[in-house]
Tab-separated table of C-alpha atoms in Angstrom:
chain	number	residue	atom	x	y	z
A	1	MET	CA	14.403	-2.164	-81.518
A	2	LYS	CA	16.293	-0.093	-78.976
A	3	ARG	CA	15.945	0.470	-75.276
A	4	TYR	CA	14.044	3.633	-74.371
A	5	LYS	CA	16.104	6.709	-73.558
A	6	ARG	CA	14.966	10.128	-72.380
A	7	GLU	CA	16.082	11.730	-75.636
A	8	SER	CA	14.140	9.182	-77.714
A	9	GLN	CA	11.403	10.686	-79.851
A	10	SER	CA	9.025	7.867	-79.070
A	11	SER	CA	8.156	5.897	-75.958
A	12	TYR	CA	6.036	2.900	-74.986
A	13	ALA	CA	2.783	2.132	-73.235
A	14	LEU	CA	3.261	-1.282	-71.591
A	15	GLY	CA	0.265	-3.509	-70.974
A	16	THR	CA	-3.276	-3.703	-72.283
A	17	THR	CA	-4.884	-1.180	-69.917
A	18	VAL	CA	-2.254	1.462	-70.545
A	19	CYS	CA	-2.351	0.849	-74.282
A	20	PHE	CA	-6.148	1.290	-74.383
A	21	GLU	CA	-5.717	4.629	-72.577
A	22	LEU	CA	-3.147	5.661	-75.186
A	23	LEU	CA	-5.529	4.762	-78.010
A	24	ALA	CA	-8.448	6.535	-76.318
A	25	GLN	CA	-6.640	9.783	-75.561
A	26	ARG	CA	-3.768	10.173	-78.038
A	27	LYS	CA	-4.466	8.049	-81.072
A	28	GLN	CA	-2.714	10.531	-83.382
A	29	GLN	CA	0.530	9.893	-81.519
A	30	VAL	CA	0.505	6.102	-81.892
A	31	ARG	CA	3.155	4.694	-84.239
A	32	ALA	CA	2.432	1.002	-83.808
A	33	VAL	CA	0.904	-1.556	-81.495
A	34	TYR	CA	2.876	-4.707	-80.716
A	35	VAL	CA	1.221	-7.895	-79.540
A	36	HIS	CA	3.091	-10.829	-78.082
A	37	PRO	CA	2.695	-14.113	-80.016
A	38	ASN	CA	1.556	-15.769	-76.752
A	39	ILE	CA	-1.288	-13.300	-76.201
A	40	ASN	CA	-4.578	-14.774	-75.054
A	41	GLU	CA	-6.939	-14.033	-77.961
A	42	SER	CA	-9.773	-12.840	-75.747
A	43	ASP	CA	-12.422	-10.137	-76.215
A	44	GLY	CA	-9.884	-7.482	-75.211
A	45	TYR	CA	-7.552	-8.647	-77.943
A	46	PHE	CA	-10.193	-8.377	-80.640
A	47	LYS	CA	-11.320	-4.987	-79.336
A	48	LEU	CA	-7.700	-3.856	-79.644
A	49	LEU	CA	-7.427	-5.128	-83.233
A	50	ASP	CA	-10.707	-3.403	-84.140
A	51	LEU	CA	-9.543	-0.089	-82.689
A	52	CYS	CA	-6.223	-0.278	-84.519
A	53	GLU	CA	-7.961	-1.061	-87.783
A	54	LYS	CA	-10.379	1.836	-87.249
A	55	TYR	CA	-7.519	4.260	-86.537
A	56	LYS	CA	-5.299	2.722	-89.256
A	57	ILE	CA	-2.600	1.790	-86.746
A	58	GLU	CA	-0.173	-0.984	-87.660
A	59	VAL	CA	-0.298	-4.086	-85.418
A	60	ARG	CA	2.893	-6.168	-85.253
A	61	LYS	CA	2.929	-9.631	-83.723
A	62	GLU	CA	6.458	-10.228	-82.426
A	63	SER	CA	8.211	-11.090	-79.180
A	64	LYS	CA	11.484	-9.167	-79.565
A	65	ILE	CA	10.251	-5.802	-78.276
A	66	PHE	CA	8.796	-7.538	-75.202
A	67	ASN	CA	12.170	-9.089	-74.399
A	68	VAL	CA	13.787	-5.659	-74.568
A	69	LEU	CA	11.179	-3.530	-72.789
A	70	SER	CA	9.484	-5.930	-70.412
A	71	PRO	CA	11.624	-9.044	-69.957
A	72	LYS	CA	10.226	-10.100	-66.567
A	73	GLU	CA	6.637	-9.025	-66.729
A	74	ASN	CA	3.577	-10.700	-68.109
A	75	CYS	CA	2.918	-7.954	-70.624
A	76	PHE	CA	1.372	-8.902	-73.963
A	77	VAL	CA	0.583	-5.537	-75.551
A	78	ILE	CA	2.866	-2.550	-76.144
A	79	GLY	CA	1.876	0.720	-77.786
A	80	GLU	CA	4.661	2.796	-79.341
A	81	PHE	CA	3.857	6.499	-79.374
A	82	GLU	CA	5.510	9.689	-80.484
A	83	LYS	CA	6.201	12.005	-77.569
A	84	TYR	CA	4.366	15.345	-77.674
A	85	PRO	CA	4.604	18.732	-75.986
A	86	SER	CA	1.739	20.209	-73.934
A	87	GLU	CA	0.807	23.627	-72.583
A	88	LEU	CA	-0.799	24.060	-69.169
A	89	SER	CA	-4.177	25.725	-68.824
A	90	PRO	CA	-4.053	29.333	-67.502
A	91	ASP	CA	-7.438	28.951	-65.770
A	92	ARG	CA	-7.285	25.630	-63.967
A	93	PRO	CA	-5.397	24.672	-60.798
A	94	HIS	CA	-1.974	23.090	-61.308
A	95	ILE	CA	0.218	20.555	-59.588
A	96	ALA	CA	3.943	21.425	-59.584
A	97	LEU	CA	6.598	18.873	-58.696
A	98	VAL	CA	10.071	20.282	-58.095
A	99	SER	CA	12.685	17.707	-59.097
A	100	PRO	CA	10.901	14.462	-58.217
A	101	SER	CA	13.273	11.563	-58.821
A	102	GLY	CA	11.001	8.515	-58.771
A	103	SER	CA	9.101	7.600	-61.916
A	104	GLY	CA	6.755	5.491	-59.764
A	105	ASN	CA	5.876	8.553	-57.691
A	106	VAL	CA	5.350	10.781	-60.723
A	107	GLY	CA	3.172	8.139	-62.374
A	108	THR	CA	1.117	7.571	-59.226
A	109	ILE	CA	0.640	11.331	-58.825
A	110	MET	CA	-0.580	11.535	-62.440
A	111	ARG	CA	-3.144	8.833	-61.729
A	112	THR	CA	-4.277	10.602	-58.550
A	113	MET	CA	-4.491	13.926	-60.431
A	114	LEU	CA	-6.870	12.409	-62.932
A	115	GLY	CA	-8.842	10.864	-60.065
A	116	PHE	CA	-9.338	14.285	-58.451
A	117	GLY	CA	-9.861	16.247	-61.661
A	118	PHE	CA	-6.470	17.954	-61.945
A	119	LYS	CA	-5.337	18.117	-65.563
A	120	ASP	CA	-2.147	20.214	-65.523
A	121	LEU	CA	1.260	19.142	-64.223
A	122	ALA	CA	4.392	21.313	-64.098
A	123	LEU	CA	7.674	19.448	-63.620
A	124	VAL	CA	10.821	21.329	-62.640
A	125	LEU	CA	14.039	19.828	-64.012
A	126	PRO	CA	15.973	17.756	-63.159
A	127	CYS	CA	13.167	15.272	-62.660
A	128	ALA	CA	11.940	11.804	-63.524
A	129	ASP	CA	10.992	11.428	-67.177
A	130	PRO	CA	7.192	11.868	-67.532
A	131	PHE	CA	7.189	9.768	-70.705
A	132	SER	CA	9.398	6.878	-69.652
A	133	PRO	CA	7.669	3.496	-69.928
A	134	GLU	CA	7.915	3.193	-66.112
A	135	THR	CA	6.173	6.521	-65.471
A	136	VAL	CA	3.546	5.853	-68.125
A	137	ARG	CA	2.838	2.466	-66.595
A	138	SER	CA	2.695	3.774	-63.011
A	139	SER	CA	0.215	6.387	-64.202
A	140	MET	CA	-1.959	3.559	-65.609
A	141	GLY	CA	-2.128	5.690	-68.736
A	142	ALA	CA	-3.359	8.822	-66.889
A	143	VAL	CA	-0.412	10.712	-68.448
A	144	PHE	CA	-2.293	10.647	-71.766
A	145	SER	CA	-5.187	12.645	-70.258
A	146	LEU	CA	-2.971	15.337	-68.708
A	147	ASN	CA	-1.021	18.362	-69.859
A	148	VAL	CA	2.545	17.919	-68.652
A	149	LYS	CA	5.198	20.571	-69.167
A	150	GLU	CA	8.810	20.650	-68.011
A	151	TYR	CA	10.461	23.844	-66.747
A	152	ARG	CA	14.151	24.576	-66.275
A	153	SER	CA	13.411	26.304	-62.974
A	154	PHE	CA	10.453	27.112	-60.758
A	155	GLU	CA	11.010	30.784	-61.607
A	156	GLU	CA	10.382	29.955	-65.249
A	157	TYR	CA	7.055	28.380	-64.262
A	158	VAL	CA	6.050	31.395	-62.116
A	159	GLU	CA	6.934	33.741	-64.973
A	160	GLU	CA	4.371	31.934	-67.120
A	161	PHE	CA	1.635	31.659	-64.462
A	162	LYS	CA	1.929	34.809	-62.369
A	163	THR	CA	-1.696	34.772	-61.252
A	164	HIS	CA	-1.729	31.237	-59.859
A	165	ALA	CA	-1.709	31.285	-56.035
A	166	PRO	CA	1.231	29.134	-54.922
A	167	TYR	CA	0.820	26.652	-52.029
A	168	PRO	CA	4.180	25.061	-51.241
A	169	PHE	CA	3.868	21.894	-49.127
A	170	MET	CA	6.640	21.923	-46.533
A	171	LEU	CA	7.477	20.121	-43.301
A	172	THR	CA	8.403	23.496	-41.775
A	173	ALA	CA	4.987	25.039	-42.510
A	174	SER	CA	2.453	25.666	-39.745
A	175	LYS	CA	-0.849	25.868	-41.646
A	176	PRO	CA	-2.540	22.441	-41.797
A	177	VAL	CA	-3.904	21.502	-45.207
A	178	GLY	CA	-7.393	21.070	-43.698
A	179	GLU	CA	-7.516	24.774	-42.738
A	180	VAL	CA	-6.367	26.355	-45.991
A	181	ASN	CA	-8.787	28.340	-48.152
A	182	PHE	CA	-7.332	27.700	-51.567
A	183	LEU	CA	-7.615	30.749	-53.842
A	184	PHE	CA	-8.485	29.972	-57.428
A	185	PRO	CA	-6.571	29.202	-59.627
A	186	TYR	CA	-3.913	27.669	-57.381
A	187	THR	CA	-0.760	25.606	-57.640
A	188	LEU	CA	0.025	22.814	-55.168
A	189	ILE	CA	3.827	22.570	-55.005
A	190	PHE	CA	5.847	19.578	-53.786
A	191	GLY	CA	9.590	19.011	-53.509
A	192	ASN	CA	11.941	16.120	-54.104
A	193	GLU	CA	11.367	12.813	-52.235
A	194	ALA	CA	14.484	13.124	-50.065
A	195	ARG	CA	14.974	16.875	-49.731
A	196	GLY	CA	11.499	18.413	-49.944
A	197	LEU	CA	11.263	22.063	-50.991
A	198	GLU	CA	13.997	24.577	-50.223
A	199	GLU	CA	13.159	27.127	-47.504
A	200	LYS	CA	12.874	29.943	-50.088
A	201	PHE	CA	9.560	28.434	-51.242
A	202	ALA	CA	7.956	29.520	-47.948
A	203	ALA	CA	8.222	33.137	-49.142
A	204	LEU	CA	6.168	32.429	-52.284
A	205	GLY	CA	2.808	32.196	-50.589
A	206	GLN	CA	0.897	30.251	-47.928
A	207	SER	CA	3.034	27.250	-47.057
A	208	VAL	CA	1.084	24.185	-45.975
A	209	ILE	CA	1.737	21.094	-43.868
A	210	ILE	CA	0.001	17.737	-43.741
A	211	PRO	CA	-0.188	17.081	-39.998
A	212	CYS	CA	1.548	13.849	-39.173
A	213	SER	CA	3.426	12.065	-36.417
A	214	ARG	CA	7.071	12.730	-35.629
A	215	ASP	CA	7.614	8.977	-35.838
A	216	VAL	CA	8.182	9.391	-39.586
A	217	ASP	CA	10.530	11.851	-41.303
A	218	SER	CA	7.840	12.612	-43.848
A	219	LEU	CA	5.072	10.983	-45.827
A	220	ASN	CA	5.818	9.369	-49.166
A	221	LEU	CA	5.668	12.004	-51.953
A	222	SER	CA	2.762	10.455	-53.833
A	223	VAL	CA	0.857	10.012	-50.551
A	224	ALA	CA	1.408	13.652	-49.536
A	225	ALA	CA	0.362	14.906	-52.971
A	226	ALA	CA	-2.761	12.728	-52.875
A	227	ILE	CA	-3.902	14.062	-49.487
A	228	ALA	CA	-3.248	17.613	-50.651
A	229	MET	CA	-5.270	17.121	-53.841
A	230	TYR	CA	-8.077	15.417	-51.940
A	231	GLU	CA	-8.344	18.312	-49.461
A	232	ALA	CA	-7.975	21.040	-52.082
A	233	LYS	CA	-10.705	19.469	-54.203
A	234	LYS	CA	-12.992	19.142	-51.196
A	235	ARG	CA	-12.526	22.799	-50.296
A	236	THR	CA	-12.817	24.551	-53.682
B	1	MET	CA	24.787	-15.877	-48.229
B	2	LYS	CA	21.476	-16.776	-49.804
B	3	ARG	CA	18.788	-14.800	-51.535
B	4	TYR	CA	15.827	-13.929	-49.290
B	5	LYS	CA	12.795	-16.192	-49.433
B	6	ARG	CA	9.458	-15.889	-47.680
B	7	GLU	CA	10.151	-18.979	-45.592
B	8	SER	CA	13.547	-17.648	-44.465
B	9	GLN	CA	13.823	-17.104	-40.724
B	10	SER	CA	15.712	-13.873	-41.170
B	11	SER	CA	15.386	-10.906	-43.517
B	12	TYR	CA	17.267	-7.723	-44.321
B	13	ALA	CA	16.988	-3.998	-43.759
B	14	LEU	CA	18.624	-2.363	-46.783
B	15	GLY	CA	20.164	1.086	-46.457
B	16	THR	CA	21.329	3.265	-43.588
B	17	THR	CA	17.971	4.876	-42.722
B	18	VAL	CA	16.125	1.570	-42.610
B	19	CYS	CA	18.924	-0.053	-40.635
B	20	PHE	CA	18.861	2.709	-38.016
B	21	GLU	CA	15.097	2.139	-37.638
B	22	LEU	CA	15.754	-1.566	-37.133
B	23	LEU	CA	18.341	-0.831	-34.444
B	24	ALA	CA	16.070	1.725	-32.754
B	25	GLN	CA	12.933	-0.448	-32.649
B	26	ARG	CA	13.987	-4.092	-32.748
B	27	LYS	CA	17.573	-4.364	-31.583
B	28	GLN	CA	16.953	-7.781	-29.984
B	29	GLN	CA	16.121	-9.139	-33.437
B	30	VAL	CA	19.336	-8.020	-35.141
B	31	ARG	CA	21.725	-10.812	-36.093
B	32	ALA	CA	24.418	-8.778	-37.801
B	33	VAL	CA	25.082	-5.496	-39.549
B	34	TYR	CA	26.954	-5.556	-42.857
B	35	VAL	CA	28.818	-2.537	-44.172
B	36	HIS	CA	30.133	-2.240	-47.714
B	37	PRO	CA	33.929	-1.818	-48.002
B	38	ASN	CA	33.313	1.337	-50.076
B	39	ILE	CA	31.172	3.002	-47.402
B	40	ASN	CA	31.841	6.668	-46.794
B	41	GLU	CA	33.179	6.778	-43.209
B	42	SER	CA	31.032	9.739	-42.186
B	43	ASP	CA	29.355	10.647	-38.877
B	44	GLY	CA	26.510	8.270	-39.675
B	45	TYR	CA	28.951	5.421	-40.093
B	46	PHE	CA	30.580	6.019	-36.720
B	47	LYS	CA	27.165	6.409	-35.073
B	48	LEU	CA	26.242	3.021	-36.540
B	49	LEU	CA	29.433	1.395	-35.213
B	50	ASP	CA	28.832	2.929	-31.765
B	51	LEU	CA	25.266	1.604	-31.659
B	52	CYS	CA	26.338	-1.887	-32.716
B	53	GLU	CA	29.072	-1.916	-30.084
B	54	LYS	CA	26.607	-0.744	-27.431
B	55	TYR	CA	24.081	-3.453	-28.385
B	56	LYS	CA	26.849	-6.079	-28.900
B	57	ILE	CA	25.881	-6.573	-32.551
B	58	GLU	CA	28.488	-7.985	-34.905
B	59	VAL	CA	29.554	-5.679	-37.758
B	60	ARG	CA	30.907	-7.375	-40.906
B	61	LYS	CA	32.680	-5.412	-43.619
B	62	GLU	CA	32.134	-7.315	-46.870
B	63	SER	CA	30.718	-6.746	-50.339
B	64	LYS	CA	29.263	-10.174	-51.126
B	65	ILE	CA	25.882	-9.708	-49.436
B	66	PHE	CA	25.439	-6.390	-51.263
B	67	ASN	CA	25.966	-8.082	-54.621
B	68	VAL	CA	23.283	-10.640	-53.759
B	69	LEU	CA	20.674	-8.399	-52.135
B	70	SER	CA	21.185	-5.028	-53.742
B	71	PRO	CA	23.257	-5.390	-56.901
B	72	LYS	CA	22.082	-2.196	-58.605
B	73	GLU	CA	21.543	0.179	-55.757
B	74	ASN	CA	23.863	2.462	-53.891
B	75	CYS	CA	23.279	0.714	-50.592
B	76	PHE	CA	26.167	0.561	-48.127
B	77	VAL	CA	24.565	-0.807	-44.957
B	78	ILE	CA	22.447	-3.933	-44.475
B	79	GLY	CA	20.949	-5.126	-41.208
B	80	GLU	CA	20.120	-8.827	-40.933
B	81	PHE	CA	17.272	-9.492	-38.513
B	82	GLU	CA	15.346	-12.463	-37.228
B	83	LYS	CA	11.690	-12.292	-38.205
B	84	TYR	CA	9.247	-12.056	-35.302
B	85	PRO	CA	5.525	-12.553	-34.713
B	86	SER	CA	3.271	-9.755	-33.409
B	87	GLU	CA	-0.189	-9.526	-31.879
B	88	LEU	CA	-2.560	-6.669	-32.721
B	89	SER	CA	-3.878	-4.416	-29.973
B	90	PRO	CA	-7.538	-5.073	-28.978
B	91	ASP	CA	-8.102	-1.380	-28.129
B	92	ARG	CA	-6.613	0.560	-31.008
B	93	PRO	CA	-7.914	1.040	-34.579
B	94	HIS	CA	-6.563	-1.371	-37.181
B	95	ILE	CA	-5.764	-1.352	-40.855
B	96	ALA	CA	-6.671	-4.573	-42.706
B	97	LEU	CA	-5.366	-5.328	-46.180
B	98	VAL	CA	-7.036	-8.224	-47.967
B	99	SER	CA	-4.553	-9.896	-50.311
B	100	PRO	CA	-2.442	-6.917	-51.392
B	101	SER	CA	0.071	-8.082	-53.992
B	102	GLY	CA	2.561	-5.216	-54.184
B	103	SER	CA	5.328	-5.030	-51.607
B	104	GLY	CA	5.789	-1.356	-52.519
B	105	ASN	CA	2.162	-0.658	-51.647
B	106	VAL	CA	2.318	-2.575	-48.366
B	107	GLY	CA	5.538	-0.799	-47.398
B	108	THR	CA	4.158	2.629	-48.297
B	109	ILE	CA	0.979	1.902	-46.310
B	110	MET	CA	3.113	0.927	-43.301
B	111	ARG	CA	4.961	4.241	-43.542
B	112	THR	CA	1.664	6.154	-43.818
B	113	MET	CA	0.224	4.209	-40.856
B	114	LEU	CA	3.112	5.315	-38.678
B	115	GLY	CA	2.650	8.874	-39.967
B	116	PHE	CA	-0.986	8.907	-38.869
B	117	GLY	CA	-0.536	6.991	-35.635
B	118	PHE	CA	-1.892	3.597	-36.685
B	119	LYS	CA	0.146	0.789	-35.135
B	120	ASP	CA	-1.704	-2.409	-36.040
B	121	LEU	CA	-1.855	-4.055	-39.465
B	122	ALA	CA	-3.824	-7.201	-40.343
B	123	LEU	CA	-2.846	-8.894	-43.606
B	124	VAL	CA	-5.103	-11.512	-45.182
B	125	LEU	CA	-3.265	-14.229	-47.110
B	126	PRO	CA	-2.278	-14.586	-49.886
B	127	CYS	CA	-0.490	-11.255	-49.722
B	128	ALA	CA	2.846	-9.535	-50.242
B	129	ASP	CA	5.457	-10.539	-47.665
B	130	PRO	CA	5.550	-7.895	-44.889
B	131	PHE	CA	9.151	-8.787	-44.061
B	132	SER	CA	10.656	-8.991	-47.551
B	133	PRO	CA	13.586	-6.598	-48.063
B	134	GLU	CA	11.454	-4.724	-50.633
B	135	THR	CA	8.536	-4.190	-48.236
B	136	VAL	CA	10.857	-3.261	-45.372
B	137	ARG	CA	12.613	-0.737	-47.599
B	138	SER	CA	9.383	0.753	-48.976
B	139	SER	CA	8.212	1.185	-45.382
B	140	MET	CA	11.413	3.155	-44.666
B	141	GLY	CA	11.679	0.945	-41.588
B	142	ALA	CA	8.157	1.760	-40.328
B	143	VAL	CA	7.462	-1.994	-40.236
B	144	PHE	CA	9.675	-2.211	-37.135
B	145	SER	CA	7.340	0.148	-35.224
B	146	LEU	CA	4.147	-1.727	-36.135
B	147	ASN	CA	2.365	-4.887	-35.092
B	148	VAL	CA	1.758	-6.915	-38.236
B	149	LYS	CA	-0.164	-10.172	-38.201
B	150	GLU	CA	-1.138	-12.450	-41.067
B	151	TYR	CA	-4.527	-14.203	-41.210
B	152	ARG	CA	-5.607	-17.108	-43.404
B	153	SER	CA	-8.955	-15.408	-44.031
B	154	PHE	CA	-10.797	-12.248	-43.103
B	155	GLU	CA	-13.175	-14.390	-41.045
B	156	GLU	CA	-10.247	-15.476	-38.912
B	157	TYR	CA	-9.434	-11.812	-38.262
B	158	VAL	CA	-13.064	-10.970	-37.373
B	159	GLU	CA	-13.188	-13.932	-35.007
B	160	GLU	CA	-10.298	-12.408	-33.058
B	161	PHE	CA	-11.558	-8.793	-33.117
B	162	LYS	CA	-15.340	-9.029	-32.910
B	163	THR	CA	-15.780	-5.585	-31.366
B	164	HIS	CA	-13.871	-3.641	-34.007
B	165	ALA	CA	-16.268	-1.705	-36.277
B	166	PRO	CA	-15.461	-2.698	-39.872
B	167	TYR	CA	-15.263	-0.035	-42.603
B	168	PRO	CA	-14.698	-1.718	-45.972
B	169	PHE	CA	-13.479	0.712	-48.654
B	170	MET	CA	-15.256	-0.143	-51.901
B	171	LEU	CA	-15.888	1.469	-55.265
B	172	THR	CA	-19.529	0.374	-55.002
B	173	ALA	CA	-20.090	2.153	-51.661
B	174	SER	CA	-22.153	5.344	-51.437
B	175	LYS	CA	-20.933	6.892	-48.165
B	176	PRO	CA	-18.047	9.331	-48.802
B	177	VAL	CA	-15.136	8.966	-46.395
B	178	GLY	CA	-15.515	12.616	-45.377
B	179	GLU	CA	-19.006	11.938	-43.954
B	180	VAL	CA	-18.311	8.817	-41.909
B	181	ASN	CA	-18.408	8.918	-38.114
B	182	PHE	CA	-15.889	6.240	-37.316
B	183	LEU	CA	-16.869	4.246	-34.217
B	184	PHE	CA	-13.984	3.365	-31.942
B	185	PRO	CA	-12.141	0.993	-32.209
B	186	TYR	CA	-12.477	0.597	-35.967
B	187	THR	CA	-10.875	-1.311	-38.821
B	188	LEU	CA	-10.258	0.303	-42.214
B	189	ILE	CA	-10.378	-2.511	-44.769
B	190	PHE	CA	-8.899	-2.441	-48.284
B	191	GLY	CA	-8.829	-5.045	-51.050
B	192	ASN	CA	-6.344	-6.197	-53.641
B	193	GLU	CA	-4.871	-3.654	-56.104
B	194	ALA	CA	-6.624	-5.090	-59.153
B	195	ARG	CA	-9.796	-6.607	-57.701
B	196	GLY	CA	-10.682	-4.504	-54.650
B	197	LEU	CA	-12.894	-6.133	-52.013
B	198	GLU	CA	-15.504	-8.742	-52.871
B	199	GLU	CA	-19.140	-7.572	-52.665
B	200	LYS	CA	-19.721	-9.640	-49.497
B	201	PHE	CA	-17.633	-7.119	-47.538
B	202	ALA	CA	-20.426	-4.534	-47.964
B	203	ALA	CA	-22.555	-6.603	-45.542
B	204	LEU	CA	-19.956	-6.371	-42.778
B	205	GLY	CA	-20.618	-2.772	-41.828
B	206	GLN	CA	-20.627	0.770	-43.240
B	207	SER	CA	-18.915	0.577	-46.619
B	208	VAL	CA	-17.062	3.717	-47.637
B	209	ILE	CA	-15.967	5.373	-50.888
B	210	ILE	CA	-13.314	7.957	-51.611
B	211	PRO	CA	-15.109	10.264	-54.064
B	212	CYS	CA	-13.177	10.434	-57.298
B	213	SER	CA	-13.582	10.976	-61.020
B	214	ARG	CA	-14.797	8.279	-63.392
B	215	ASP	CA	-11.746	9.070	-65.522
B	216	VAL	CA	-9.791	6.551	-63.434
B	217	ASP	CA	-10.808	2.987	-62.584
B	218	SER	CA	-9.670	3.511	-59.011
B	219	LEU	CA	-7.028	5.234	-56.968
B	220	ASN	CA	-3.721	3.496	-56.264
B	221	LEU	CA	-4.078	1.261	-53.163
B	222	SER	CA	-1.531	3.121	-51.048
B	223	VAL	CA	-3.103	6.454	-52.047
B	224	ALA	CA	-6.620	5.267	-51.124
B	225	ALA	CA	-5.429	3.895	-47.784
B	226	ALA	CA	-3.589	7.153	-47.045
B	227	ILE	CA	-6.648	9.322	-47.677
B	228	ALA	CA	-8.765	6.988	-45.549
B	229	MET	CA	-6.293	7.103	-42.671
B	230	TYR	CA	-5.952	10.873	-42.949
B	231	GLU	CA	-9.741	11.360	-42.766
B	232	ALA	CA	-10.291	8.776	-40.029
B	233	LYS	CA	-7.600	10.371	-37.893
B	234	LYS	CA	-9.048	13.840	-38.441
B	235	ARG	CA	-12.504	12.694	-37.373
B	236	THR	CA	-11.770	10.559	-34.291
């Protein structure tokens, strides 16, 4: 049992809710399900055992993996899964995050995407690991319902999706998100938590701002992305 | 140097940005500013020293407090401040959080409040500590620009602000946030991350829903609050 690393071939879904999402969406990827010896043998527990039996997934009752992966938390179920590549849909709108550093933000954005019906996420490297146990947990398992693909540069992404209309979200933009007519299919683009998007992104297409007070430098990344998705969904 | 506890009379602003917010908004509350011996003596550092000299605030160069409060992070400035009570404005709209458990969520909501011009936050106990170093840091220092008051129950809050129109945000509501005409002054009310608001809140006033897919149980609390604030601000 080793600590998770980005280059690991498998990762972990921590907690019952996240593990059920893994089993529901990506059962072929599951290598094993671990249950803590102190687990409360409730209805959820038996439902989990039934599912694993149905899918022929090995269930291991042991505490060691919990000490390594989740020493402080009250987590009683861990799903180990093989990481998998995805391709983004050419027809649907995309979310693109350019070098986000926080796994909590990326996970929260995944959950919000699923909430607003976005299924395709482009990540520009370097960025937080979309499959780290922290990201997976922050997403509440939404990651398993999405297509997530990493790109070495934004140019590489554009090369693949030339017909997507790009909407970079920038503090220097003048068009408020509530007044944009999003052309279909579109890409909502967000920069790094601390730096935002570089000025060159303004030349890509209609840059957009979320109107907010000068009392804050900017909104939190996952908050900004959520408002953008909410508005785009309302208007398309 | 002791670890922070909820009953402590003073707390800490971790990091340069947060510490500058503390000095800008609540300089009377500052007890001392600590700088790490390894701090990069840049323009920001000298600006900090100038401010502390101007406000007659003691600056201590030592590493011990950093080891206790921020052992893993690259944090080089800590502001120690005396905690202070606040009263909410009777005329302005409020945000009310009923028993939020995550300090990251409460901090992010504080930052979003400041971004959308909300200045008054009611917290119903039990709830995350609004003055813990984690909350303060997640707020990026926004907490120092807000009035935050804790209540033992929601009834206690209502007793004090009888004329505020309550808008409980609930998954069981039928009115979409985009169709609400918010009466002034209003209170946007949100429940705990896992449980939401109890059904009895629906009887208080117009309950509101943020339309979203059944693929997720709910949106993240700070995301839901952000969308609500964004819409309320747009419509009032």
